[in-house]
Coordinates of N, CA, C and O in Angstrom, one line a residue:
V1 N 18.9 -1.5 17.0 CA 19.9 -1.8 18.0 C 20.7 -3.1 17.9 O 21.8 -3.4 18.2
R2 N 19.8 -4.0 17.2 CA 20.3 -5.5 17.0 C 21.5 -5.2 16.1 O 22.4 -6.0 16.3
F3 N 21.6 -4.2 15.0 CA 22.5 -4.2 14.0 C 23.9 -3.4 14.6 O 25.0 -3.6 14.4
R4 N 23.8 -2.5 15.3 CA 24.6 -1.5 16.0 C 24.6 -1.2 17.4 O 23.9 -0.2 17.8
P5 N 24.8 -2.1 18.3 CA 24.6 -2.0 19.7 C 25.1 -0.7 20.3 O 24.9 -0.4 21.3
D6 N 26.3 -0.2 19.6 CA 26.9 1.0 19.9 C 26.1 2.3 19.7 O 26.6 3.2 20.2
F7 N 25.2 2.2 19.0 CA 24.4 3.4 18.8 C 23.4 3.8 20.1 O 23.1 3.1 20.7
Q8 N 23.5 5.2 20.3 CA 22.6 5.6 21.2 C 21.4 6.2 20.6 O 21.4 7.3 19.8
I9 N 20.3 5.6 20.9 CA 19.1 6.1 20.4 C 18.4 7.2 21.1 O 18.3 7.1 22.3
I10 N 18.1 8.4 20.7 CA 17.7 9.5 21.1 C 16.3 10.0 20.4 O 16.3 9.8 19.4
D11 N 15.4 10.4 21.3 CA 13.9 10.9 20.7 C 14.3 12.0 19.7 O 15.0 12.9 20.0
L12 N 13.7 12.1 18.7 CA 13.6 13.2 17.8 C 12.2 13.6 17.5 O 11.4 12.8 16.9
R13 N 11.7 14.7 17.7 CA 10.4 15.2 17.2 C 10.3 16.3 16.3 O 11.4 17.2 16.1
G14 N 9.3 16.5 15.7 CA 9.1 17.5 14.8 C 8.7 17.0 13.3 O 9.0 15.7 13.1
N15 N 8.3 18.0 12.4 CA 8.0 17.3 11.0 C 9.5 17.1 10.2 O 10.3 17.5 10.9
V16 N 9.3 16.5 9.3 CA 10.4 16.0 8.5 C 11.4 17.1 8.0 O 12.6 16.9 8.5
P17 N 11.1 18.2 7.7 CA 11.9 19.3 7.5 C 12.6 19.8 8.9 O 13.7 20.2 8.7
T18 N 12.0 19.8 9.9 CA 12.5 20.1 11.3 C 13.5 19.1 11.6 O 14.6 19.4 12.1
R19 N 13.3 18.0 11.4 CA 14.2 16.9 11.8 C 15.5 17.1 10.8 O 16.6 17.0 11.4
I20 N 15.3 17.3 9.7 CA 16.3 17.5 8.8 C 17.4 18.6 9.3 O 18.5 18.6 9.2
E21 N 16.6 19.7 9.6 CA 17.2 20.8 10.2 C 18.2 20.5 11.0 O 19.3 21.1 11.5
K22 N 17.6 19.8 12.1 CA 18.4 19.5 13.5 C 19.5 18.5 13.1 O 20.5 18.7 13.8
L23 N 19.5 17.8 11.9 CA 20.7 17.0 11.6 C 21.7 17.9 10.9 O 22.8 18.0 11.2
R24 N 21.3 19.0 10.2 CA 22.0 20.1 9.6 C 23.0 20.8 10.5 O 24.1 21.0 10.5
L25 N 22.2 21.2 11.8 CA 22.9 21.8 12.8 C 23.7 20.9 13.8 O 24.1 21.4 14.9
D26 N 23.9 19.8 13.5 CA 24.8 18.9 14.1 C 24.2 18.5 15.8 O 24.8 18.3 16.7
T27 N 22.8 18.6 15.8 CA 22.1 18.2 16.8 C 22.2 16.8 17.0 O 22.2 16.2 18.0
Y28 N 22.3 16.0 15.9 CA 22.3 14.7 15.9 C 23.5 14.2 14.9 O 23.6 14.9 13.9
D29 N 24.1 13.1 15.0 CA 25.0 12.5 14.1 C 24.2 12.0 13.0 O 24.7 11.9 11.7
A30 N 23.1 11.4 13.3 CA 22.5 10.7 12.2 C 21.0 10.7 12.6 O 20.6 10.8 13.8
I31 N 20.0 10.7 11.6 CA 18.5 10.4 11.9 C 17.9 9.4 11.0 O 18.5 9.3 10.0
M32 N 16.9 8.8 11.3 CA 16.2 8.1 10.6 C 14.7 8.7 10.0 O 14.2 9.1 11.0
L33 N 14.4 8.4 8.8 CA 13.1 9.2 8.4 C 12.4 8.1 7.7 O 13.1 7.3 7.0
A34 N 11.2 8.0 7.4 CA 10.5 7.1 6.4 C 10.6 7.8 5.1 O 10.5 8.8 4.7
K35 N 11.2 6.8 4.3 CA 11.5 7.2 2.7 C 10.1 7.7 2.1 O 10.5 8.7 1.3
A36 N 9.2 7.0 2.2 CA 7.9 7.5 1.7 C 7.6 8.9 1.9 O 7.4 9.7 0.9
G37 N 7.8 9.3 3.2 CA 7.5 10.8 3.7 C 8.6 11.8 3.0 O 8.2 12.8 2.3
V38 N 9.9 11.4 3.1 CA 10.9 12.3 2.3 C 10.5 12.3 0.9 O 10.6 13.5 0.2
D39 N 10.0 11.2 0.2 CA 10.0 11.2 -1.2 C 8.5 11.9 -1.6 O 8.6 12.7 -2.5
R40 N 7.5 11.8 -0.8 CA 6.3 12.5 -1.0 C 6.5 14.0 -0.9 O 6.1 15.1 -1.7
L41 N 7.5 14.5 0.0 CA 7.6 15.9 0.1 C 8.8 16.5 -0.9 O 9.0 17.7 -0.9
E42 N 9.3 15.5 -1.6 CA 10.4 16.0 -2.6 C 11.5 16.5 -2.1 O 12.0 17.7 -2.5
I43 N 12.1 16.1 -0.7 CA 13.1 16.8 0.0 C 14.4 16.3 -0.6 O 14.6 15.1 -0.8
D44 N 15.3 17.2 -1.2 CA 16.7 16.8 -1.6 C 17.4 16.7 -0.4 O 17.8 17.4 0.3
L45 N 17.9 15.4 -0.3 CA 19.0 15.0 0.7 C 20.3 14.6 0.1 O 21.1 14.1 0.8
S46 N 20.6 15.4 -0.9 CA 21.9 15.1 -1.6 C 23.2 15.4 -0.9 O 24.3 15.0 -1.0
E47 N 22.9 16.4 0.4 CA 24.0 16.9 1.1 C 24.6 15.9 2.2 O 25.4 16.0 2.7
F48 N 23.7 15.0 2.4 CA 23.9 13.9 3.3 C 24.1 12.5 2.8 O 23.7 12.3 1.7
H49 N 24.6 11.6 3.5 CA 25.0 10.2 3.1 C 23.5 9.5 3.5 O 23.0 9.7 4.7
V50 N 22.8 8.8 2.6 CA 21.5 8.3 2.9 C 21.6 6.8 2.5 O 22.1 6.4 1.6
E51 N 21.2 6.1 3.6 CA 21.3 4.6 3.6 C 19.7 4.1 3.7 O 19.0 4.5 4.7
V52 N 19.4 3.5 2.5 CA 18.0 3.0 2.5 C 18.1 1.4 3.2 O 18.8 0.8 2.7
L53 N 17.1 1.4 4.4 CA 17.3 0.1 5.1 C 16.5 -1.0 4.3 O 15.3 -0.7 4.0
D54 N 16.9 -2.1 4.5 CA 16.3 -3.3 4.0 C 15.3 -3.7 4.9 O 15.5 -4.1 6.0
P55 N 13.9 -3.8 4.6 CA 12.8 -4.1 5.4 C 12.7 -5.6 5.9 O 12.2 -5.8 7.1
T56 N 13.7 -6.3 5.5 CA 13.7 -7.7 5.9 C 15.0 -7.9 7.1 O 15.0 -8.9 7.8
E57 N 15.4 -6.7 7.1 CA 16.5 -6.6 8.2 C 16.2 -5.6 9.3 O 16.2 -5.9 10.6
F58 N 15.6 -4.5 8.9 CA 15.3 -3.5 9.7 C 13.7 -3.4 9.7 O 13.2 -2.8 8.6
V59 N 13.0 -4.2 10.3 CA 11.5 -4.5 10.1 C 10.9 -3.4 10.6 O 10.8 -3.0 11.7
P60 N 9.9 -2.8 9.3 CA 9.1 -1.6 9.9 C 7.7 -2.0 10.6 O 7.4 -3.2 10.7
A61 N 7.2 -0.9 11.1 CA 6.0 -1.3 11.8 C 4.9 -1.8 10.8 O 5.2 -1.5 9.7
P62 N 3.8 -2.6 11.3 CA 2.9 -3.3 10.3 C 2.2 -2.0 9.5 O 1.9 -1.0 9.8
A63 N 2.0 -2.4 8.3 CA 1.3 -1.9 7.2 C 2.0 -0.5 6.9 O 1.4 0.5 6.2
Q64 N 3.1 -0.3 7.2 CA 4.0 0.9 6.7 C 4.0 1.0 5.1 O 4.3 0.2 4.4
G65 N 3.9 2.3 4.8 CA 3.8 2.6 3.4 C 2.4 2.3 2.6 O 2.4 2.3 1.4
V66 N 1.5 1.7 3.1 CA 0.3 1.2 2.5 C -0.8 2.4 2.7 O -1.0 2.8 3.7
L67 N -1.2 2.6 1.4 CA -2.4 3.8 1.6 C -3.8 2.9 1.9 O -4.2 1.9 1.2
G68 N -4.5 3.5 3.0 CA -5.7 2.9 3.3 C -7.0 4.0 2.9 O -6.8 5.1 3.3
L69 N -7.9 3.6 2.2 CA -9.1 4.6 1.8 C -10.3 3.9 2.6 O -10.5 2.9 2.7
Q70 N -11.1 5.0 3.4 CA -12.4 4.5 4.0 C -13.4 5.2 3.4 O -13.4 6.4 3.1
I71 N -14.4 4.4 3.2 CA -15.7 4.8 2.7 C -16.8 4.6 3.4 O -16.8 3.4 4.2
R72 N -17.9 5.1 3.1 CA -19.0 4.7 3.8 C -19.5 3.1 3.3 O -19.4 2.8 2.0
A73 N -19.9 2.3 4.2 CA -20.1 0.8 3.8 C -21.5 0.9 2.8 O -21.3 0.1 2.0
E74 N -22.4 1.7 2.7 CA -23.4 1.7 1.9 C -23.1 2.3 0.5 O -23.8 2.1 -0.5
D75 N -22.0 2.8 0.3 CA -21.5 3.5 -0.9 C -20.9 2.5 -2.0 O -19.8 2.4 -2.2
T76 N -21.7 1.5 -2.5 CA -21.3 0.5 -3.3 C -20.8 0.9 -4.5 O -19.8 0.3 -5.0
A77 N -21.2 1.9 -5.2 CA -20.7 2.5 -6.1 C -19.3 3.0 -6.3 O -18.4 2.8 -7.0
L78 N -18.9 3.7 -5.1 CA -17.7 4.2 -4.9 C -16.7 2.9 -4.6 O -15.5 3.1 -5.2
F79 N -17.2 2.0 -3.9 CA -16.5 0.9 -3.7 C -16.1 0.2 -4.8 O -15.0 -0.2 -5.1
D80 N -17.0 0.0 -5.8 CA -16.6 -0.6 -7.1 C -15.6 0.2 -7.9 O -14.7 -0.5 -8.7
F81 N -15.9 1.5 -7.9 CA -15.1 2.5 -8.6 C -13.5 2.3 -8.2 O -12.5 2.3 -8.9
L82 N -13.3 2.1 -6.8 CA -12.2 2.0 -6.2 C -11.3 0.7 -6.4 O -10.1 0.6 -6.1
Q83 N -12.1 -0.4 -6.7 CA -11.3 -1.7 -6.6 C -10.3 -1.9 -7.7 O -9.4 -2.5 -7.3
P84 N -10.1 -1.0 -8.6 CA -8.9 -1.4 -9.5 C -7.7 -0.9 -8.9 O -6.7 -1.1 -9.0
L85 N -7.8 0.0 -7.7 CA -6.8 0.5 -7.0 C -6.1 -0.6 -6.1 O -5.0 -0.5 -5.6
N86 N -6.8 -1.7 -5.7 CA -6.8 -2.4 -4.5 C -5.9 -3.5 -5.4 O -6.1 -4.1 -6.3
H87 N -4.8 -4.0 -4.6 CA -3.9 -5.1 -5.0 C -4.1 -6.3 -3.9 O -3.7 -6.0 -2.8
S88 N -4.8 -7.1 -4.6 CA -5.3 -8.2 -3.4 C -4.0 -9.0 -2.8 O -4.4 -9.3 -1.4
D89 N -2.9 -9.2 -3.5 CA -1.7 -9.8 -2.7 C -1.4 -8.9 -1.4 O -1.0 -9.5 -0.5
I90 N -1.3 -7.6 -1.7 CA -0.7 -6.6 -0.8 C -1.7 -6.7 0.3 O -1.5 -6.7 1.6
Q91 N -3.1 -6.7 0.0 CA -4.2 -6.7 0.9 C -4.0 -7.8 1.8 O -4.1 -7.7 3.1
Q92 N -3.8 -9.1 1.4 CA -3.4 -10.5 2.3 C -2.2 -10.2 3.1 O -2.2 -10.4 4.2
Q93 N -1.2 -9.6 2.7 CA 0.0 -9.3 3.3 C -0.2 -8.4 4.4 O 0.0 -8.6 5.8
I94 N -0.9 -7.2 4.3 CA -1.2 -6.2 5.1 C -2.1 -6.8 6.4 O -2.1 -6.5 7.4
A95 N -3.2 -7.7 5.9 CA -4.0 -8.2 6.7 C -3.5 -9.1 7.8 O -3.9 -8.9 9.4
I96 N -2.2 -9.8 7.5 CA -1.4 -10.5 8.5 C -0.8 -9.5 9.2 O -0.8 -9.8 10.6
E97 N -0.2 -8.4 8.8 CA 0.6 -7.6 9.7 C -0.2 -6.8 10.6 O 0.0 -6.8 11.7
R98 N -1.5 -6.4 10.2 CA -2.3 -5.8 11.1 C -3.1 -6.7 12.1 O -3.4 -6.3 13.3
K99 N -3.3 -7.9 11.7 CA -3.8 -9.1 12.5 C -2.7 -9.3 13.8 O -3.1 -9.3 15.0
V100 N -1.6 -9.4 13.5 CA -0.4 -9.6 14.5 C -0.5 -8.4 15.6 O -0.5 -8.5 16.7
L101 N -0.6 -7.1 14.9 CA -0.6 -5.9 15.8 C -2.0 -5.9 16.6 O -1.9 -5.8 18.0
N102 N -3.1 -6.3 16.1 CA -4.3 -6.3 16.8 C -4.1 -7.4 18.1 O -4.7 -7.3 19.0
L103 N -3.6 -8.7 17.7 CA -3.7 -9.5 18.5 C -2.8 -9.3 19.7 O -2.8 -9.8 20.9
L104 N -1.7 -8.4 19.4 CA -0.9 -7.9 20.5 C -1.4 -6.8 21.1 O -0.6 -6.2 22.0
Q105 N -2.6 -6.5 20.8 CA -3.1 -5.1 21.5 C -2.4 -4.1 21.2 O -2.0 -3.3 22.3
G106 N -1.6 -4.0 20.0 CA -0.5 -2.8 19.9 C -1.1 -1.7 19.2 O -2.3 -1.5 18.6
G107 N -0.5 -0.6 19.4 CA -0.8 0.7 18.7 C 0.8 1.5 18.5 O 1.8 0.5 18.5
C108 N 0.7 2.5 18.5 CA 2.0 3.2 17.9 C 3.0 3.1 19.1 O 4.4 3.4 18.9
Q109 N 2.6 2.7 20.3 CA 3.7 2.6 21.3 C 4.2 1.1 21.6 O 5.0 1.0 22.4
L110 N 3.7 0.2 20.7 CA 4.2 -1.2 20.8 C 5.5 -1.2 20.0 O 5.4 -1.1 18.6
P111 N 6.6 -1.4 20.7 CA 8.0 -1.8 19.8 C 7.8 -3.0 18.9 O 8.2 -4.2 19.3
L112 N 7.2 -2.9 17.8 CA 6.8 -4.3 17.0 C 7.2 -3.8 15.3 O 6.6 -2.9 14.9
G113 N 7.7 -4.8 14.8 CA 7.9 -4.6 13.4 C 7.4 -5.9 12.6 O 7.7 -6.8 13.3
V114 N 6.6 -5.8 11.6 CA 6.1 -7.0 11.0 C 6.0 -6.7 9.4 O 5.4 -5.6 9.0
F115 N 6.8 -7.4 8.9 CA 6.8 -7.1 7.3 C 6.6 -8.3 6.5 O 7.3 -9.4 6.6
C116 N 5.5 -8.3 5.7 CA 5.2 -9.6 4.9 C 5.3 -9.5 3.5 O 4.9 -8.7 2.9
Q117 N 6.1 -10.7 3.0 CA 6.3 -10.6 1.5 C 5.7 -11.7 0.9 O 4.9 -12.5 1.2
E118 N 5.4 -11.3 -0.6 CA 4.6 -12.1 -1.2 C 4.9 -13.5 -1.6 O 4.1 -14.3 -1.6
D119 N 6.1 -13.8 -1.2 CA 6.8 -15.3 -1.4 C 6.4 -15.9 -0.2 O 6.8 -17.0 0.1
G120 N 5.7 -15.5 0.8 CA 5.4 -16.1 2.0 C 6.1 -16.0 3.2 O 6.2 -16.4 4.5
A121 N 7.2 -15.1 3.1 CA 8.2 -14.8 4.1 C 7.8 -13.6 5.0 O 7.3 -12.7 4.5
I122 N 7.8 -13.9 6.5 CA 7.2 -12.8 7.2 C 8.5 -12.6 8.2 O 8.8 -13.6 8.8
F123 N 8.8 -11.3 8.3 CA 9.8 -10.9 9.3 C 9.1 -10.1 10.3 O 8.3 -9.2 10.1
V124 N 9.5 -10.4 11.6 CA 9.1 -9.8 12.8 C 10.3 -9.4 13.6 O 11.0 -10.2 14.1
S125 N 10.1 -8.2 14.3 CA 10.9 -7.7 15.2 C 9.9 -7.4 16.4 O 9.3 -6.5 16.1
H126 N 10.3 -7.9 17.5 CA 9.3 -7.6 18.7 C 10.2 -7.5 20.2 O 11.2 -8.3 20.3
T127 N 9.6 -6.6 20.8 CA 10.1 -6.5 22.3 C 9.0 -6.0 23.1 O 8.0 -5.5 22.6
E128 N 9.3 -6.3 24.3 CA 8.3 -5.6 25.3 C 8.6 -4.1 25.6 O 7.5 -3.3 26.0
S129 N 9.8 -3.6 25.4 CA 9.8 -2.2 25.7 C 11.0 -1.7 24.7 O 11.9 -2.5 24.1
W130 N 11.1 -0.5 24.6 CA 11.8 0.3 23.6 C 13.2 0.1 24.0 O 14.3 0.2 23.4
E131 N 13.5 0.0 25.4 CA 14.8 -0.3 26.1 C 15.4 -1.6 25.9 O 16.8 -1.6 25.7
E132 N 14.7 -2.5 25.6 CA 15.3 -3.9 25.5 C 15.8 -4.2 24.2 O 15.4 -3.5 23.3
G133 N 16.6 -5.1 23.8 CA 17.1 -5.4 22.7 C 15.9 -6.3 22.0 O 15.2 -6.9 22.8
S134 N 15.6 -6.3 20.7 CA 14.5 -6.9 20.1 C 14.8 -8.5 19.8 O 15.8 -8.8 19.3
D135 N 13.7 -9.1 19.8 CA 14.0 -10.5 19.2 C 13.4 -10.4 17.7 O 12.6 -9.7 17.4
W136 N 14.2 -11.2 16.9 CA 13.8 -11.4 15.5 C 13.7 -12.4 15.0 O 14.1 -13.6 15.6
Y137 N 12.4 -12.6 14.2 CA 11.9 -14.0 13.6 C 11.7 -13.8 12.3 O 11.5 -12.9 11.7
K138 N 11.8 -14.9 11.6 CA 11.4 -15.0 10.3 C 10.4 -16.3 10.0 O 10.9 -17.3 10.5
F139 N 9.3 -16.1 9.6 CA 8.6 -17.1 9.4 C 8.2 -17.4 7.9 O 8.3 -16.3 7.1
E140 N 7.9 -18.6 7.6 CA 7.8 -18.9 6.2 C 6.5 -19.7 6.0 O 6.5 -20.8 6.6
F141 N 5.5 -19.1 5.3 CA 4.3 -20.0 4.9 C 4.2 -20.0 3.4 O 4.4 -19.3 2.7
E142 N 3.6 -21.3 3.1 CA 3.4 -21.4 1.6 C 2.3 -20.7 1.1 O 2.1 -20.4 -0.1
D143 N 1.3 -20.5 1.8 CA 0.0 -19.9 1.4 C -0.5 -18.8 2.3 O -0.6 -19.0 3.7
L144 N -0.5 -17.5 2.0 CA -0.7 -16.5 2.8 C -2.2 -16.3 3.0 O -2.8 -15.2 3.6
E145 N -3.1 -17.1 2.4 CA -4.8 -16.7 2.7 C -5.3 -16.9 3.6 O -6.1 -16.3 4.1
E146 N -4.7 -17.6 4.6 CA -5.3 -17.8 6.0 C -4.7 -16.6 6.9 O -4.0 -17.1 7.8
S147 N -4.9 -15.6 6.7 CA -4.2 -14.5 7.5 C -4.5 -14.7 9.0 O -3.5 -14.3 9.8
D148 N -5.8 -15.0 9.5 CA -6.2 -14.9 10.9 C -5.2 -16.1 11.4 O -4.6 -15.7 12.6
E149 N -5.3 -17.1 10.9 CA -4.5 -18.3 11.5 C -3.1 -18.3 11.4 O -2.2 -18.5 12.3
I150 N -2.4 -17.3 10.4 CA -1.1 -17.2 10.3 C -0.6 -16.4 11.4 O 0.3 -16.5 12.1
A151 N -1.5 -15.1 11.6 CA -1.3 -14.0 12.6 C -1.2 -14.8 14.0 O -0.5 -14.4 14.9
E152 N -2.1 -15.7 14.4 CA -2.4 -16.3 15.7 C -0.9 -17.3 15.8 O -0.4 -17.3 16.9
I153 N -0.3 -18.0 14.8 CA 0.8 -18.8 14.9 C 1.9 -17.7 15.2 O 2.7 -18.1 16.2
I154 N 2.0 -16.7 14.6 CA 3.2 -15.8 14.9 C 3.1 -15.2 16.1 O 4.0 -15.3 17.0
V155 N 1.8 -14.8 16.7 CA 1.6 -14.3 18.2 C 1.9 -15.3 19.1 O 2.6 -15.0 20.2
E156 N 1.5 -16.6 18.8 CA 1.9 -17.7 19.9 C 3.5 -17.8 19.9 O 3.8 -18.0 21.3
V157 N 4.0 -17.8 18.9 CA 5.6 -17.8 18.8 C 6.0 -16.7 19.7 O 7.0 -16.7 20.6
L158 N 5.7 -15.4 19.5 CA 6.1 -14.2 20.1 C 5.7 -14.2 21.6 O 6.7 -13.9 22.5
S159 N 4.4 -14.9 21.9 CA 4.3 -15.0 23.4 C 5.0 -16.2 24.1 O 5.0 -16.2 25.4
N160 N 5.6 -17.2 23.5 CA 6.2 -18.2 24.0 C 7.6 -18.5 23.2 O 7.7 -19.6 22.9
P161 N 8.6 -17.5 23.2 CA 9.7 -17.6 22.5 C 10.4 -18.9 22.9 O 11.1 -19.4 22.1
E162 N 10.5 -19.1 24.3 CA 11.3 -20.4 24.8 C 10.8 -21.6 24.1 O 11.8 -22.7 24.2
E163 N 9.5 -21.8 23.7 CA 9.1 -23.1 23.1 C 9.5 -23.3 21.8 O 9.4 -24.3 21.2
D164 N 9.9 -22.2 21.0 CA 10.3 -22.1 19.7 C 11.8 -22.3 19.5 O 12.6 -21.6 19.6
E165 N 12.3 -23.8 19.4 CA 13.4 -24.0 19.2 C 14.1 -24.3 17.8 O 15.1 -24.8 17.4
D166 N 13.0 -24.1 16.8 CA 13.4 -24.4 15.4 C 14.3 -23.4 14.9 O 13.9 -22.1 14.9

């Protein structure tokens, strides 16, 4: 809404093919879908104009597009086997995104976007409700290794936006 306040946001339910069919039937003028889901399903969208949104401008929910594997704590052999799949820089970035979400006691109903880049830039879009316009922030940190402290700083700014005059 920050970019196009003239848009009317309407709820859209159903799986990805169902949502695309609703667009085909002119039920909606446009729809938004996760690119990862469309790619995974190998859906051809060539009949539509497709716009890929910049995550630094249209901030996604925390940890979007990241695959997480959960294994038994005692299965050290499997843990060691899976380590080559882990990207430590991405793990640090996602730790910050998820910690912000957790500190705000959020889930899928919290209107929150957090996108952390390797260069230390963290983009946050946050609001108290879906009806309000969102506040948009950009944070820059030189070192992302202190994920808990960084997340706490971000949440402090989100909780007290009037104190942040920079």
